[in-house]
Amino acid sequence: MSISINDQCQRTVELEAIPKRIISLVPSQTELLYDLGLENHIVGITRFCVHPQQALEHKIVLGGTKKIVEKRVRDLKPDLIICNKEENTPQIVDFCSSICPTYVSDVATLFDALEMIDHLGKLTGTTTIAQKLSSDIAVEFKKLANLPSKLRALYLIWKKPYMSAGKDTFINEMMSHAGFKNVLDDQVRYPKLKLNDIINLKPDVILLSSEPYSFTTSDVDDMNSAFAKANQPQKRIIIVDGEPFSWYGSRLLQSPAYFRKLREQLQMS
């Protein structure tokens, strides 16, 4: 049975049969493949594929998301490789495409994420499971409609330099669903900021992500000190789990509950 779809970069992905040897170079989509029941068909992953825990214990690690060991990929003889436009480099995508059919996701919205889940379901012969998963995720996100009015928020992903999430990112989309208005929704991608820029933005709340940079309580203290020196009111600065904001696979099923708890935490602070 042949399978053909256009991926999210409008590339045609054609399979002669349901794949039996899958490589995933995208952490959130590795977890998705497991949740689609494909554990026995996954042969290679990245070192950042930390969910589920047994993935790193039992699968061959091919490198990171930006640099892979090409020989290992070839030796695994995959019949499907999963990539992402943002997380993997164009060079990696080109190399993988020269090995076997390669699906490239491009996820900036919840709709994109649900479409990607359905695509992978179709490609791997798990359509029923995938459609139920995407439906369940959509239902959970609809329940967020009654969250309190939106707080002006800045979401930081990196330090030295400080980097935030702009309007055309999946993080921005999740911020909106979580009841936050991104103070950088007039900027694209991941703008770099100086500490003075952060102070001048005057956000109601600053969200320090646990990934890709792992902010700590000392970062919270440093930022509070900076606002105090600038004679600015103390801000609500909290460390947040980056996965609910940036993982766009099956982990999305857990994101709404996290967002609800986060807003409750902020209401009490």
Coordinates of C-alpha atoms in Angstrom, one line a residue, residues 48-259:
F48 CA 17.5 15.7 23.2
C49 CA 14.8 13.1 22.8
V50 CA 14.3 12.8 26.6
H51 CA 10.7 11.6 26.5
P52 CA 9.8 8.9 27.1
Q53 CA 12.7 8.0 29.4
Q54 CA 13.3 4.6 27.7
A55 CA 14.0 6.2 24.4
L56 CA 17.6 7.3 25.2
E57 CA 18.1 3.9 27.0
H58 CA 17.1 1.7 24.1
K59 CA 17.5 3.7 20.8
I60 CA 20.6 4.6 18.8
V61 CA 21.5 8.3 19.4
L62 CA 22.5 10.0 16.2
G63 CA 23.7 13.3 17.6
G64 CA 21.8 16.5 18.3
T65 CA 19.1 18.3 16.3
K66 CA 21.7 20.6 14.5
K67 CA 24.5 18.0 14.0
I68 CA 24.1 14.3 13.4
V69 CA 26.5 11.4 12.6
E70 CA 25.6 10.8 9.0
K71 CA 27.2 7.3 8.9
R72 CA 24.9 6.1 11.8
V73 CA 21.9 7.4 9.9
R74 CA 22.9 5.5 6.7
D75 CA 23.8 2.3 8.7
L76 CA 20.3 2.2 10.3
K77 CA 18.7 2.0 6.8
P78 CA 15.6 3.9 7.7
D79 CA 12.5 4.0 5.5
L80 CA 11.2 7.2 7.1
I81 CA 12.9 10.2 8.8
I82 CA 11.1 12.8 10.7
C83 CA 12.6 16.4 10.7
N84 CA 11.4 19.9 11.6
K85 CA 12.1 23.1 9.7
E86 CA 13.2 25.1 12.7
E87 CA 14.8 22.4 14.9
N88 CA 16.9 20.8 12.1
T89 CA 19.2 22.5 9.6
P90 CA 18.5 22.6 5.9
Q91 CA 21.7 20.6 5.4
I92 CA 20.3 17.8 7.7
V93 CA 17.0 17.8 5.8
D94 CA 18.8 17.6 2.5
F95 CA 21.0 14.7 3.7
C96 CA 18.1 12.8 5.2
S97 CA 16.1 13.3 2.0
S98 CA 18.9 11.7 0.0
I99 CA 18.7 8.6 2.3
C100 CA 14.9 7.9 2.3
P101 CA 11.5 9.7 2.4
T102 CA 11.7 12.5 4.9
Y103 CA 8.8 14.3 6.5
V104 CA 9.5 17.9 7.6
S105 CA 7.1 19.6 10.0
D106 CA 6.7 23.4 10.3
V107 CA 4.7 24.1 13.5
A108 CA 3.8 27.7 14.5
T109 CA 0.2 27.2 15.7
L110 CA -2.0 24.7 17.4
F111 CA -3.7 23.9 14.1
D112 CA -0.2 23.2 12.6
A113 CA 0.5 20.8 15.5
L114 CA -2.8 18.9 15.1
E115 CA -2.2 18.7 11.3
M116 CA 1.3 17.3 11.9
I117 CA -0.1 14.6 14.3
D118 CA -2.6 13.6 11.7
H119 CA 0.1 13.5 9.0
L120 CA 2.3 11.2 11.0
G121 CA -0.7 9.0 11.8
K122 CA -1.3 8.6 8.1
L123 CA 2.3 8.0 7.2
T124 CA 2.7 5.3 9.9
G125 CA -0.6 3.5 9.7
T126 CA -1.8 4.8 13.0
T127 CA -4.5 7.1 11.7
T128 CA -7.2 6.2 14.2
I129 CA -4.9 6.7 17.3
A130 CA -3.5 10.0 15.8
Q131 CA -7.0 11.4 15.1
K132 CA -8.2 10.6 18.6
L133 CA -5.1 12.2 20.1
S134 CA -5.5 15.4 18.0
S135 CA -9.2 15.5 18.9
D136 CA -8.5 15.1 22.6
I137 CA -5.9 17.9 22.5
A138 CA -8.3 20.2 20.7
V139 CA -11.0 19.5 23.4
E140 CA -8.6 20.3 26.2
F141 CA -7.5 23.6 24.6
K142 CA -11.1 24.7 24.2
K143 CA -11.5 24.5 28.0
L144 CA -8.9 27.3 28.3
A145 CA -11.3 29.8 26.9
N146 CA -12.5 30.9 30.4
L147 CA -9.0 31.9 31.7
P148 CA -8.8 35.3 33.3
S149 CA -8.0 38.4 31.2
K150 CA -4.6 38.3 29.5
L151 CA -1.5 39.5 31.3
R152 CA 1.3 41.3 29.3
A153 CA 4.1 38.8 29.4
L154 CA 7.7 38.4 28.2
Y155 CA 8.9 34.9 27.6
L156 CA 12.7 34.4 27.7
I157 CA 14.4 31.4 26.2
W158 CA 18.0 32.4 26.4
K159 CA 20.6 34.4 28.4
K160 CA 23.8 36.1 27.1
P161 CA 22.2 37.5 25.1
Y162 CA 18.7 37.5 26.4
M163 CA 16.4 36.1 23.7
S164 CA 12.6 36.0 23.7
A165 CA 9.8 34.6 21.5
G166 CA 8.2 36.8 18.9
K167 CA 4.8 36.6 17.2
D168 CA 5.4 33.9 14.6
T169 CA 6.5 31.2 17.0
F170 CA 4.7 28.2 18.6
I171 CA 5.6 29.7 22.0
N172 CA 3.7 32.8 21.2
E173 CA 0.7 30.7 20.2
M174 CA 0.9 28.8 23.5
M175 CA 1.2 32.1 25.5
S176 CA -2.0 33.2 24.0
H177 CA -3.8 30.0 24.9
A178 CA -2.4 30.3 28.4
G179 CA -3.9 33.8 28.8
F180 CA -0.8 35.9 28.1
K181 CA -0.4 38.8 25.7
N182 CA 3.1 38.7 24.3
V183 CA 4.8 42.1 24.7
L184 CA 6.9 41.3 21.7
D185 CA 4.0 40.4 19.4
D186 CA 5.2 43.1 17.0
Q187 CA 8.5 41.3 16.5
V188 CA 9.3 38.1 14.6
R189 CA 11.1 34.9 15.5
Y190 CA 13.4 35.2 18.6
P191 CA 14.5 38.8 19.2
K192 CA 17.7 39.5 21.2
L193 CA 17.2 41.9 24.1
K194 CA 19.4 43.8 26.5
L195 CA 18.4 44.1 30.2
N196 CA 17.3 47.7 29.6
D197 CA 15.0 46.6 26.8
I198 CA 13.4 44.2 29.2
I199 CA 12.9 46.9 31.8
N200 CA 11.5 49.3 29.2
L201 CA 8.9 46.8 27.9
K202 CA 7.3 46.9 31.4
P203 CA 5.7 43.4 31.2
D204 CA 3.2 42.4 33.9
V205 CA 5.0 39.1 34.2
I206 CA 8.3 37.6 33.0
L207 CA 8.4 33.9 32.2
L208 CA 11.9 32.4 32.3
S209 CA 11.9 29.1 30.5
S210 CA 13.5 25.9 31.6
E211 CA 14.7 25.2 28.1
P212 CA 16.6 25.6 25.9
Y213 CA 18.4 27.8 28.5
S214 CA 17.8 26.5 32.0
F215 CA 17.1 29.7 34.0
T216 CA 17.5 29.4 37.8
T217 CA 16.3 31.3 40.9
S218 CA 19.5 33.4 40.8
D219 CA 18.3 34.7 37.4
V220 CA 15.1 35.7 39.1
D221 CA 17.0 37.5 41.8
D222 CA 19.3 39.3 39.3
M223 CA 16.3 40.5 37.3
N224 CA 14.4 41.7 40.3
S225 CA 17.6 43.6 41.3
A226 CA 17.8 45.2 37.9
F227 CA 14.2 46.4 38.1
A228 CA 14.8 47.8 41.6
K229 CA 17.9 49.7 40.4
A230 CA 15.9 51.2 37.6
N231 CA 13.3 52.4 40.1
Q232 CA 10.7 50.1 38.5
P233 CA 8.0 48.2 40.4
Q234 CA 9.0 44.6 41.2
K235 CA 7.7 42.3 38.5
R236 CA 6.3 38.8 38.8
I237 CA 9.2 36.8 37.5
I238 CA 8.8 33.1 37.5
I239 CA 10.5 30.0 36.0
V240 CA 8.2 28.0 33.8
D241 CA 8.5 24.5 32.3
G242 CA 9.4 25.1 28.7
E243 CA 7.9 21.8 27.4
P244 CA 4.2 22.9 27.6
F245 CA 5.1 26.0 25.7
S246 CA 7.3 24.5 23.0
W247 CA 6.7 20.8 22.6
Y248 CA 4.1 20.4 19.8
G249 CA 3.5 16.6 19.8
S250 CA 1.4 14.4 22.2
R251 CA 2.7 16.4 25.2
L252 CA 0.2 19.1 24.1
L253 CA -2.4 17.0 25.9
Q254 CA -0.9 18.0 29.2
S255 CA -0.3 21.7 28.3
P256 CA -3.8 23.1 29.2
A257 CA -3.7 21.7 32.7
Y258 CA -0.2 23.3 33.2
F259 CA -1.4 26.6 31.8

